[in-house]
Amino acid sequence: FQHCFLIQGKRRSNPDQDKKRSSNEPIEVVKPKSYSKSEVAEHNKRNDCWIIIKDRVYDVTPSVEEHPGGDAILV
């Protein structure tokens, strides 16, 4: 039973928030959520598509229409 981790898109830095945060203030670290292969397999639709690459899960929903293999990514 192997788990994979969801890698979310990078968050853009907000300059206004950076100014408000003191240099001594800790930055919150969020542990990635773990998903099984069967859980990832449920996300196989054009409006909800995840893939696994090297034990990491990627939400590729925004790129499904541009995939050169067409619907092959949904299998």
mmCIF file with all atom_site columns, N, CA, C and O in Angstrom, residues 2-50:
data_model
loop_
_atom_site.group_PDB
_atom_site.id
_atom_site.type_symbol
_atom_site.label_atom_id
_atom_site.label_alt_id
_atom_site.label_comp_id
_atom_site.label_asym_id
_atom_site.label_entity_id
_atom_site.label_seq_id
_atom_site.pdbx_PDB_ins_code
_atom_site.Cartn_x
_atom_site.Cartn_y
_atom_site.Cartn_z
_atom_site.occupancy
_atom_site.B_iso_or_equiv
_atom_site.pdbx_formal_charge
_atom_site.auth_seq_id
_atom_site.auth_comp_id
_atom_site.auth_asym_id
_atom_site.auth_atom_id
_atom_site.pdbx_PDB_model_num
ATOM 1   N N  . GLN A 1 2  ? 0.972   1.903  -1.106  1.00 0.00 ? 2  GLN A N  1
ATOM 2   C CA . GLN A 1 2  ? 1.880   3.034  -1.252  1.00 0.00 ? 2  GLN A CA 1
ATOM 3   C C  . GLN A 1 2  ? 1.094   4.342  -1.241  1.00 0.00 ? 2  GLN A C  1
ATOM 4   O O  . GLN A 1 2  ? 0.033   4.446  -1.824  1.00 0.00 ? 2  GLN A O  1
ATOM 5   N N  . HIS A 1 3  ? 1.623   5.328  -0.546  1.00 0.00 ? 3  HIS A N  1
ATOM 6   C CA . HIS A 1 3  ? 0.979   6.635  -0.514  1.00 0.00 ? 3  HIS A CA 1
ATOM 7   C C  . HIS A 1 3  ? 1.753   7.616  -1.375  1.00 0.00 ? 3  HIS A C  1
ATOM 8   O O  . HIS A 1 3  ? 2.962   7.524  -1.508  1.00 0.00 ? 3  HIS A O  1
ATOM 9   N N  . CYS A 1 4  ? 1.024   8.544  -1.946  1.00 0.00 ? 4  CYS A N  1
ATOM 10  C CA . CYS A 1 4  ? 1.611   9.608  -2.733  1.00 0.00 ? 4  CYS A CA 1
ATOM 11  C C  . CYS A 1 4  ? 1.215   10.932 -2.083  1.00 0.00 ? 4  CYS A C  1
ATOM 12  O O  . CYS A 1 4  ? 0.306   10.984 -1.282  1.00 0.00 ? 4  CYS A O  1
ATOM 13  N N  . PHE A 1 5  ? 1.894   11.989 -2.437  1.00 0.00 ? 5  PHE A N  1
ATOM 14  C CA . PHE A 1 5  ? 1.621   13.287 -1.836  1.00 0.00 ? 5  PHE A CA 1
ATOM 15  C C  . PHE A 1 5  ? 1.183   14.284 -2.880  1.00 0.00 ? 5  PHE A C  1
ATOM 16  O O  . PHE A 1 5  ? 1.772   14.368 -3.949  1.00 0.00 ? 5  PHE A O  1
ATOM 17  N N  . LEU A 1 6  ? 0.148   15.049 -2.545  1.00 0.00 ? 6  LEU A N  1
ATOM 18  C CA . LEU A 1 6  ? -0.364  16.055 -3.459  1.00 0.00 ? 6  LEU A CA 1
ATOM 19  C C  . LEU A 1 6  ? 0.533   17.285 -3.421  1.00 0.00 ? 6  LEU A C  1
ATOM 20  O O  . LEU A 1 6  ? 0.803   17.832 -2.365  1.00 0.00 ? 6  LEU A O  1
ATOM 21  N N  . ILE A 1 7  ? 1.014   17.681 -4.571  1.00 0.00 ? 7  ILE A N  1
ATOM 22  C CA . ILE A 1 7  ? 1.839   18.866 -4.701  1.00 0.00 ? 7  ILE A CA 1
ATOM 23  C C  . ILE A 1 7  ? 0.956   19.964 -5.276  1.00 0.00 ? 7  ILE A C  1
ATOM 24  O O  . ILE A 1 7  ? 0.511   19.887 -6.413  1.00 0.00 ? 7  ILE A O  1
ATOM 25  N N  . GLN A 1 8  ? 0.688   20.974 -4.493  1.00 0.00 ? 8  GLN A N  1
ATOM 26  C CA . GLN A 1 8  ? -0.151  22.054 -4.965  1.00 0.00 ? 8  GLN A CA 1
ATOM 27  C C  . GLN A 1 8  ? 0.701   23.099 -5.651  1.00 0.00 ? 8  GLN A C  1
ATOM 28  O O  . GLN A 1 8  ? 1.899   23.160 -5.444  1.00 0.00 ? 8  GLN A O  1
ATOM 29  N N  . GLY A 1 9  ? 0.057   23.918 -6.477  1.00 0.00 ? 9  GLY A N  1
ATOM 30  C CA . GLY A 1 9  ? 0.774   24.973 -7.173  1.00 0.00 ? 9  GLY A CA 1
ATOM 31  C C  . GLY A 1 9  ? 1.459   25.910 -6.198  1.00 0.00 ? 9  GLY A C  1
ATOM 32  O O  . GLY A 1 9  ? 1.028   26.063 -5.065  1.00 0.00 ? 9  GLY A O  1
ATOM 33  N N  . LYS A 1 10 ? 2.537   26.524 -6.632  1.00 0.00 ? 10 LYS A N  1
ATOM 34  C CA . LYS A 1 10 ? 3.260   27.459 -5.776  1.00 0.00 ? 10 LYS A CA 1
ATOM 35  C C  . LYS A 1 10 ? 2.383   28.663 -5.486  1.00 0.00 ? 10 LYS A C  1
ATOM 36  O O  . LYS A 1 10 ? 1.714   29.181 -6.366  1.00 0.00 ? 10 LYS A O  1
ATOM 37  N N  . ARG A 1 11 ? 2.407   29.094 -4.252  1.00 0.00 ? 11 ARG A N  1
ATOM 38  C CA . ARG A 1 11 ? 1.668   30.292 -3.883  1.00 0.00 ? 11 ARG A CA 1
ATOM 39  C C  . ARG A 1 11 ? 2.530   31.502 -4.157  1.00 0.00 ? 11 ARG A C  1
ATOM 40  O O  . ARG A 1 11 ? 3.713   31.514 -3.848  1.00 0.00 ? 11 ARG A O  1
ATOM 41  N N  . ARG A 1 12 ? 1.918   32.490 -4.747  1.00 0.00 ? 12 ARG A N  1
ATOM 42  C CA . ARG A 1 12 ? 2.651   33.715 -5.031  1.00 0.00 ? 12 ARG A CA 1
ATOM 43  C C  . ARG A 1 12 ? 2.787   34.520 -3.753  1.00 0.00 ? 12 ARG A C  1
ATOM 44  O O  . ARG A 1 12 ? 1.875   34.595 -2.944  1.00 0.00 ? 12 ARG A O  1
ATOM 45  N N  . SER A 1 13 ? 3.906   35.129 -3.603  1.00 0.00 ? 13 SER A N  1
ATOM 46  C CA . SER A 1 13 ? 4.154   35.961 -2.437  1.00 0.00 ? 13 SER A CA 1
ATOM 47  C C  . SER A 1 13 ? 3.328   37.229 -2.549  1.00 0.00 ? 13 SER A C  1
ATOM 48  O O  . SER A 1 13 ? 3.231   37.838 -3.608  1.00 0.00 ? 13 SER A O  1
ATOM 49  N N  . ASN A 1 14 ? 2.736   37.634 -1.438  1.00 0.00 ? 14 ASN A N  1
ATOM 50  C CA . ASN A 1 14 ? 1.960   38.860 -1.400  1.00 0.00 ? 14 ASN A CA 1
ATOM 51  C C  . ASN A 1 14 ? 2.826   39.918 -0.736  1.00 0.00 ? 14 ASN A C  1
ATOM 52  O O  . ASN A 1 14 ? 3.088   39.847 0.448   1.00 0.00 ? 14 ASN A O  1
ATOM 53  N N  . PRO A 1 15 ? 3.293   40.928 -1.474  1.00 0.00 ? 15 PRO A N  1
ATOM 54  C CA . PRO A 1 15 ? 4.188   41.943 -0.907  1.00 0.00 ? 15 PRO A CA 1
ATOM 55  C C  . PRO A 1 15 ? 3.610   42.644 0.308   1.00 0.00 ? 15 PRO A C  1
ATOM 56  O O  . PRO A 1 15 ? 4.327   42.970 1.236   1.00 0.00 ? 15 PRO A O  1
ATOM 57  N N  . ASP A 1 16 ? 2.293   42.873 0.324   1.00 0.00 ? 16 ASP A N  1
ATOM 58  C CA . ASP A 1 16 ? 1.668   43.538 1.469   1.00 0.00 ? 16 ASP A CA 1
ATOM 59  C C  . ASP A 1 16 ? 1.769   42.683 2.720   1.00 0.00 ? 16 ASP A C  1
ATOM 60  O O  . ASP A 1 16 ? 2.052   43.179 3.799   1.00 0.00 ? 16 ASP A O  1
ATOM 61  N N  . GLN A 1 17 ? 1.555   41.372 2.582   1.00 0.00 ? 17 GLN A N  1
ATOM 62  C CA . GLN A 1 17 ? 1.672   40.485 3.733   1.00 0.00 ? 17 GLN A CA 1
ATOM 63  C C  . GLN A 1 17 ? 3.121   40.383 4.183   1.00 0.00 ? 17 GLN A C  1
ATOM 64  O O  . GLN A 1 17 ? 3.404   40.277 5.370   1.00 0.00 ? 17 GLN A O  1
ATOM 65  N N  . ASP A 1 18 ? 4.055   40.367 3.237   1.00 0.00 ? 18 ASP A N  1
ATOM 66  C CA . ASP A 1 18 ? 5.473   40.281 3.584   1.00 0.00 ? 18 ASP A CA 1
ATOM 67  C C  . ASP A 1 18 ? 5.906   41.482 4.421   1.00 0.00 ? 18 ASP A C  1
ATOM 68  O O  . ASP A 1 18 ? 6.710   41.363 5.332   1.00 0.00 ? 18 ASP A O  1
ATOM 69  N N  . LYS A 1 19 ? 5.353   42.673 4.122   1.00 0.00 ? 19 LYS A N  1
ATOM 70  C CA . LYS A 1 19 ? 5.694   43.879 4.869   1.00 0.00 ? 19 LYS A CA 1
ATOM 71  C C  . LYS A 1 19 ? 5.161   43.800 6.297   1.00 0.00 ? 19 LYS A C  1
ATOM 72  O O  . LYS A 1 19 ? 5.785   44.274 7.229   1.00 0.00 ? 19 LYS A O  1
ATOM 73  N N  . LYS A 1 20 ? 3.974   43.195 6.471   1.00 0.00 ? 20 LYS A N  1
ATOM 74  C CA . LYS A 1 20 ? 3.340   43.100 7.779   1.00 0.00 ? 20 LYS A CA 1
ATOM 75  C C  . LYS A 1 20 ? 4.023   42.067 8.677   1.00 0.00 ? 20 LYS A C  1
ATOM 76  O O  . LYS A 1 20 ? 3.994   42.185 9.880   1.00 0.00 ? 20 LYS A O  1
ATOM 77  N N  . ARG A 1 21 ? 4.626   41.045 8.099   1.00 0.00 ? 21 ARG A N  1
ATOM 78  C CA . ARG A 1 21 ? 5.248   39.977 8.866   1.00 0.00 ? 21 ARG A CA 1
ATOM 79  C C  . ARG A 1 21 ? 6.625   40.425 9.367   1.00 0.00 ? 21 ARG A C  1
ATOM 80  O O  . ARG A 1 21 ? 7.442   40.912 8.599   1.00 0.00 ? 21 ARG A O  1
ATOM 81  N N  . SER A 1 22 ? 6.840   40.245 10.653  1.00 0.00 ? 22 SER A N  1
ATOM 82  C CA . SER A 1 22 ? 8.157   40.606 11.187  1.00 0.00 ? 22 SER A CA 1
ATOM 83  C C  . SER A 1 22 ? 9.155   39.518 10.828  1.00 0.00 ? 22 SER A C  1
ATOM 84  O O  . SER A 1 22 ? 8.784   38.380 10.563  1.00 0.00 ? 22 SER A O  1
ATOM 85  N N  . SER A 1 23 ? 10.425  39.860 10.834  1.00 0.00 ? 23 SER A N  1
ATOM 86  C CA . SER A 1 23 ? 11.450  38.885 10.457  1.00 0.00 ? 23 SER A CA 1
ATOM 87  C C  . SER A 1 23 ? 11.557  37.755 11.474  1.00 0.00 ? 23 SER A C  1
ATOM 88  O O  . SER A 1 23 ? 12.068  36.691 11.170  1.00 0.00 ? 23 SER A O  1
ATOM 89  N N  . ASN A 1 24 ? 11.058  37.963 12.693  1.00 0.00 ? 24 ASN A N  1
ATOM 90  C CA . ASN A 1 24 ? 11.112  36.931 13.724  1.00 0.00 ? 24 ASN A CA 1
ATOM 91  C C  . ASN A 1 24 ? 9.872   36.053 13.753  1.00 0.00 ? 24 ASN A C  1
ATOM 92  O O  . ASN A 1 24 ? 9.833   35.069 14.468  1.00 0.00 ? 24 ASN A O  1
ATOM 93  N N  . GLU A 1 25 ? 8.872   36.411 12.978  1.00 0.00 ? 25 GLU A N  1
ATOM 94  C CA . GLU A 1 25 ? 7.628   35.653 12.970  1.00 0.00 ? 25 GLU A CA 1
ATOM 95  C C  . GLU A 1 25 ? 7.812   34.354 12.199  1.00 0.00 ? 25 GLU A C  1
ATOM 96  O O  . GLU A 1 25 ? 8.323   34.360 11.071  1.00 0.00 ? 25 GLU A O  1
ATOM 97  N N  . PRO A 1 26 ? 7.420   33.213 12.787  1.00 0.00 ? 26 PRO A N  1
ATOM 98  C CA . PRO A 1 26 ? 7.610   31.932 12.082  1.00 0.00 ? 26 PRO A CA 1
ATOM 99  C C  . PRO A 1 26 ? 6.684   31.810 10.879  1.00 0.00 ? 26 PRO A C  1
ATOM 100 O O  . PRO A 1 26 ? 5.589   32.370 10.865  1.00 0.00 ? 26 PRO A O  1
ATOM 101 N N  . ILE A 1 27 ? 7.144   31.103 9.889   1.00 0.00 ? 27 ILE A N  1
ATOM 102 C CA . ILE A 1 27 ? 6.348   30.828 8.694   1.00 0.00 ? 27 ILE A CA 1
ATOM 103 C C  . ILE A 1 27 ? 5.689   29.475 8.900   1.00 0.00 ? 27 ILE A C  1
ATOM 104 O O  . ILE A 1 27 ? 6.341   28.510 9.289   1.00 0.00 ? 27 ILE A O  1
ATOM 105 N N  . GLU A 1 28 ? 4.388   29.413 8.647   1.00 0.00 ? 28 GLU A N  1
ATOM 106 C CA . GLU A 1 28 ? 3.657   28.169 8.841   1.00 0.00 ? 28 GLU A CA 1
ATOM 107 C C  . GLU A 1 28 ? 4.092   27.135 7.806   1.00 0.00 ? 28 GLU A C  1
ATOM 108 O O  . GLU A 1 28 ? 4.115   27.407 6.607   1.00 0.00 ? 28 GLU A O  1
ATOM 109 N N  . VAL A 1 29 ? 4.432   25.952 8.269   1.00 0.00 ? 29 VAL A N  1
ATOM 110 C CA . VAL A 1 29 ? 4.820   24.856 7.391   1.00 0.00 ? 29 VAL A CA 1
ATOM 111 C C  . VAL A 1 29 ? 3.674   23.857 7.373   1.00 0.00 ? 29 VAL A C  1
ATOM 112 O O  . VAL A 1 29 ? 3.229   23.404 8.422   1.00 0.00 ? 29 VAL A O  1
ATOM 113 N N  . VAL A 1 30 ? 3.191   23.545 6.194   1.00 0.00 ? 30 VAL A N  1
ATOM 114 C CA . VAL A 1 30 ? 2.069   22.634 6.050   1.00 0.00 ? 30 VAL A CA 1
ATOM 115 C C  . VAL A 1 30 ? 2.575   21.309 5.508   1.00 0.00 ? 30 VAL A C  1
ATOM 116 O O  . VAL A 1 30 ? 3.242   21.266 4.482   1.00 0.00 ? 30 VAL A O  1
ATOM 117 N N  . LYS A 1 31 ? 2.258   20.229 6.217   1.00 0.00 ? 31 LYS A N  1
ATOM 118 C CA . LYS A 1 31 ? 2.656   18.897 5.779   1.00 0.00 ? 31 LYS A CA 1
ATOM 119 C C  . LYS A 1 31 ? 1.775   18.487 4.602   1.00 0.00 ? 31 LYS A C  1
ATOM 120 O O  . LYS A 1 31 ? 0.560   18.665 4.638   1.00 0.00 ? 31 LYS A O  1
ATOM 121 N N  . PRO A 1 32 ? 2.358   17.950 3.533   1.00 0.00 ? 32 PRO A N  1
ATOM 122 C CA . PRO A 1 32 ? 1.554   17.537 2.384   1.00 0.00 ? 32 PRO A CA 1
ATOM 123 C C  . PRO A 1 32 ? 0.592   16.417 2.761   1.00 0.00 ? 32 PRO A C  1
ATOM 124 O O  . PRO A 1 32 ? 0.894   15.602 3.612   1.00 0.00 ? 32 PRO A O  1
ATOM 125 N N  . LYS A 1 33 ? -0.563  16.406 2.142   1.00 0.00 ? 33 LYS A N  1
ATOM 126 C CA . LYS A 1 33 ? -1.551  15.371 2.400   1.00 0.00 ? 33 LYS A CA 1
ATOM 127 C C  . LYS A 1 33 ? -1.192  14.118 1.620   1.00 0.00 ? 33 LYS A C  1
ATOM 128 O O  . LYS A 1 33 ? -0.736  14.182 0.492   1.00 0.00 ? 33 LYS A O  1
ATOM 129 N N  . SER A 1 34 ? -1.404  12.984 2.230   1.00 0.00 ? 34 SER A N  1
ATOM 130 C CA . SER A 1 34 ? -1.081  11.703 1.626   1.00 0.00 ? 34 SER A CA 1
ATOM 131 C C  . SER A 1 34 ? -2.332  11.091 0.987   1.00 0.00 ? 34 SER A C  1
ATOM 132 O O  . SER A 1 34 ? -3.412  11.132 1.570   1.00 0.00 ? 34 SER A O  1
ATOM 133 N N  . TYR A 1 35 ? -2.183  10.537 -0.231  1.00 0.00 ? 35 TYR A N  1
ATOM 134 C CA . TYR A 1 35 ? -3.277  9.892  -0.941  1.00 0.00 ? 35 TYR A CA 1
ATOM 135 C C  . TYR A 1 35 ? -2.833  8.518  -1.421  1.00 0.00 ? 35 TYR A C  1
ATOM 136 O O  . TYR A 1 35 ? -1.685  8.332  -1.815  1.00 0.00 ? 35 TYR A O  1
ATOM 137 N N  . SER A 1 36 ? -3.745  7.560  -1.430  1.00 0.00 ? 36 SER A N  1
ATOM 138 C CA . SER A 1 36 ? -3.444  6.242  -1.990  1.00 0.00 ? 36 SER A CA 1
ATOM 139 C C  . SER A 1 36 ? -3.634  6.309  -3.505  1.00 0.00 ? 36 SER A C  1
ATOM 140 O O  . SER A 1 36 ? -4.276  7.231  -4.028  1.00 0.00 ? 36 SER A O  1
ATOM 141 N N  . LYS A 1 37 ? -3.106  5.322  -4.201  1.00 0.00 ? 37 LYS A N  1
ATOM 142 C CA . LYS A 1 37 ? -3.270  5.290  -5.663  1.00 0.00 ? 37 LYS A CA 1
ATOM 143 C C  . LYS A 1 37 ? -4.743  5.173  -6.045  1.00 0.00 ? 37 LYS A C  1
ATOM 144 O O  . LYS A 1 37 ? -5.179  5.760  -7.022  1.00 0.00 ? 37 LYS A O  1
ATOM 145 N N  . SER A 1 38 ? -5.515  4.431  -5.247  1.00 0.00 ? 38 SER A N  1
ATOM 146 C CA . SER A 1 38 ? -6.938  4.289  -5.566  1.00 0.00 ? 38 SER A CA 1
ATOM 147 C C  . SER A 1 38 ? -7.682  5.613  -5.383  1.00 0.00 ? 38 SER A C  1
ATOM 148 O O  . SER A 1 38 ? -8.612  5.916  -6.129  1.00 0.00 ? 38 SER A O  1
ATOM 149 N N  . GLU A 1 39 ? -7.265  6.421  -4.416  1.00 0.00 ? 39 GLU A N  1
ATOM 150 C CA . GLU A 1 39 ? -7.880  7.742  -4.232  1.00 0.00 ? 39 GLU A CA 1
ATOM 151 C C  . GLU A 1 39 ? -7.553  8.651  -5.410  1.00 0.00 ? 39 GLU A C  1
ATOM 152 O O  . GLU A 1 39 ? -8.415  9.376  -5.909  1.00 0.00 ? 39 GLU A O  1
ATOM 153 N N  . VAL A 1 40 ? -6.326  8.614  -5.879  1.00 0.00 ? 40 VAL A N  1
ATOM 154 C CA . VAL A 1 40 ? -5.921  9.435  -7.022  1.00 0.00 ? 40 VAL A CA 1
ATOM 155 C C  . VAL A 1 40 ? -6.667  8.986  -8.275  1.00 0.00 ? 40 VAL A C  1
ATOM 156 O O  . VAL A 1 40 ? -7.098  9.810  -9.084  1.00 0.00 ? 40 VAL A O  1
ATOM 157 N N  . ALA A 1 41 ? -6.872  7.674  -8.416  1.00 0.00 ? 41 ALA A N  1
ATOM 158 C CA . ALA A 1 41 ? -7.549  7.133  -9.599  1.00 0.00 ? 41 ALA A CA 1
ATOM 159 C C  . ALA A 1 41 ? -8.977  7.649  -9.745  1.00 0.00 ? 41 ALA A C  1
ATOM 160 O O  . ALA A 1 41 ? -9.517  7.671  -10.852 1.00 0.00 ? 41 ALA A O  1
ATOM 161 N N  . GLU A 1 42 ? -9.594  8.084  -8.657  1.00 0.00 ? 42 GLU A N  1
ATOM 162 C CA . GLU A 1 42 ? -10.958 8.614  -8.717  1.00 0.00 ? 42 GLU A CA 1
ATOM 163 C C  . GLU A 1 42 ? -11.010 9.988  -9.391  1.00 0.00 ? 42 GLU A C  1
ATOM 164 O O  . GLU A 1 42 ? -12.073 10.427 -9.813  1.00 0.00 ? 42 GLU A O  1
ATOM 165 N N  . HIS A 1 43 ? -9.885  10.648 -9.503  1.00 0.00 ? 43 HIS A N  1
ATOM 166 C CA . HIS A 1 43 ? -9.822  11.990 -10.115 1.00 0.00 ? 43 HIS A CA 1
ATOM 167 C C  . HIS A 1 43 ? -9.398  11.850 -11.582 1.00 0.00 ? 43 HIS A C  1
ATOM 168 O O  . HIS A 1 43 ? -8.287  12.182 -11.968 1.00 0.00 ? 43 HIS A O  1
ATOM 169 N N  . ASN A 1 44 ? -10.298 11.322 -12.397 1.00 0.00 ? 44 ASN A N  1
ATOM 170 C CA . ASN A 1 44 ? -9.981  11.004 -13.794 1.00 0.00 ? 44 ASN A CA 1
ATOM 171 C C  . ASN A 1 44 ? -10.961 11.616 -14.779 1.00 0.00 ? 44 ASN A C  1
ATOM 172 O O  . ASN A 1 44 ? -11.305 11.018 -15.781 1.00 0.00 ? 44 ASN A O  1
ATOM 173 N N  . LYS A 1 45 ? -11.393 12.815 -14.471 1.00 0.00 ? 45 LYS A N  1
ATOM 174 C CA . LYS A 1 45 ? -12.339 13.504 -15.349 1.00 0.00 ? 45 LYS A CA 1
ATOM 175 C C  . LYS A 1 45 ? -11.739 14.821 -15.838 1.00 0.00 ? 45 LYS A C  1
ATOM 176 O O  . LYS A 1 45 ? -10.803 15.331 -15.255 1.00 0.00 ? 45 LYS A O  1
ATOM 177 N N  . ARG A 1 46 ? -12.299 15.348 -16.894 1.00 0.00 ? 46 ARG A N  1
ATOM 178 C CA . ARG A 1 46 ? -11.781 16.596 -17.468 1.00 0.00 ? 46 ARG A CA 1
ATOM 179 C C  . ARG A 1 46 ? -11.803 17.749 -16.467 1.00 0.00 ? 46 ARG A C  1
ATOM 180 O O  . ARG A 1 46 ? -10.948 18.612 -16.484 1.00 0.00 ? 46 ARG A O  1
ATOM 181 N N  . ASN A 1 47 ? -12.790 17.770 -15.574 1.00 0.00 ? 47 ASN A N  1
ATOM 182 C CA . ASN A 1 47 ? -12.897 18.860 -14.614 1.00 0.00 ? 47 ASN A CA 1
ATOM 183 C C  . ASN A 1 47 ? -12.292 18.508 -13.248 1.00 0.00 ? 47 ASN A C  1
ATOM 184 O O  . ASN A 1 47 ? -12.451 19.253 -12.288 1.00 0.00 ? 47 ASN A O  1
ATOM 185 N N  . ASP A 1 48 ? -11.612 17.379 -13.166 1.00 0.00 ? 48 ASP A N  1
ATOM 186 C CA . ASP A 1 48 ? -10.971 16.940 -11.920 1.00 0.00 ? 48 ASP A CA 1
ATOM 187 C C  . ASP A 1 48 ? -9.965  15.842 -12.269 1.00 0.00 ? 48 ASP A C  1
ATOM 188 O O  . ASP A 1 48 ? -10.306 14.664 -12.269 1.00 0.00 ? 48 ASP A O  1
ATOM 189 N N  . CYS A 1 49 ? -8.747  16.239 -12.589 1.00 0.00 ? 49 CYS A N  1
ATOM 190 C CA . CYS A 1 49 ? -7.759  15.279 -13.081 1.00 0.00 ? 49 CYS A CA 1
ATOM 191 C C  . CYS A 1 49 ? -6.455  15.383 -12.300 1.00 0.00 ? 49 CYS A C  1
ATOM 192 O O  . CYS A 1 49 ? -5.825  16.437 -12.264 1.00 0.00 ? 49 CYS A O  1
ATOM 193 N N  . TRP A 1 50 ? -6.073  14.275 -11.662 1.00 0.00 ? 50 TRP A N  1
ATOM 194 C CA . TRP A 1 50 ? -4.803  14.197 -10.943 1.00 0.00 ? 50 TRP A CA 1
ATOM 195 C C  . TRP A 1 50 ? -3.955  13.123 -11.593 1.00 0.00 ? 50 TRP A C  1
ATOM 196 O O  . TRP A 1 50 ? -4.466  12.126 -12.105 1.00 0.00 ? 50 TRP A O  1
#
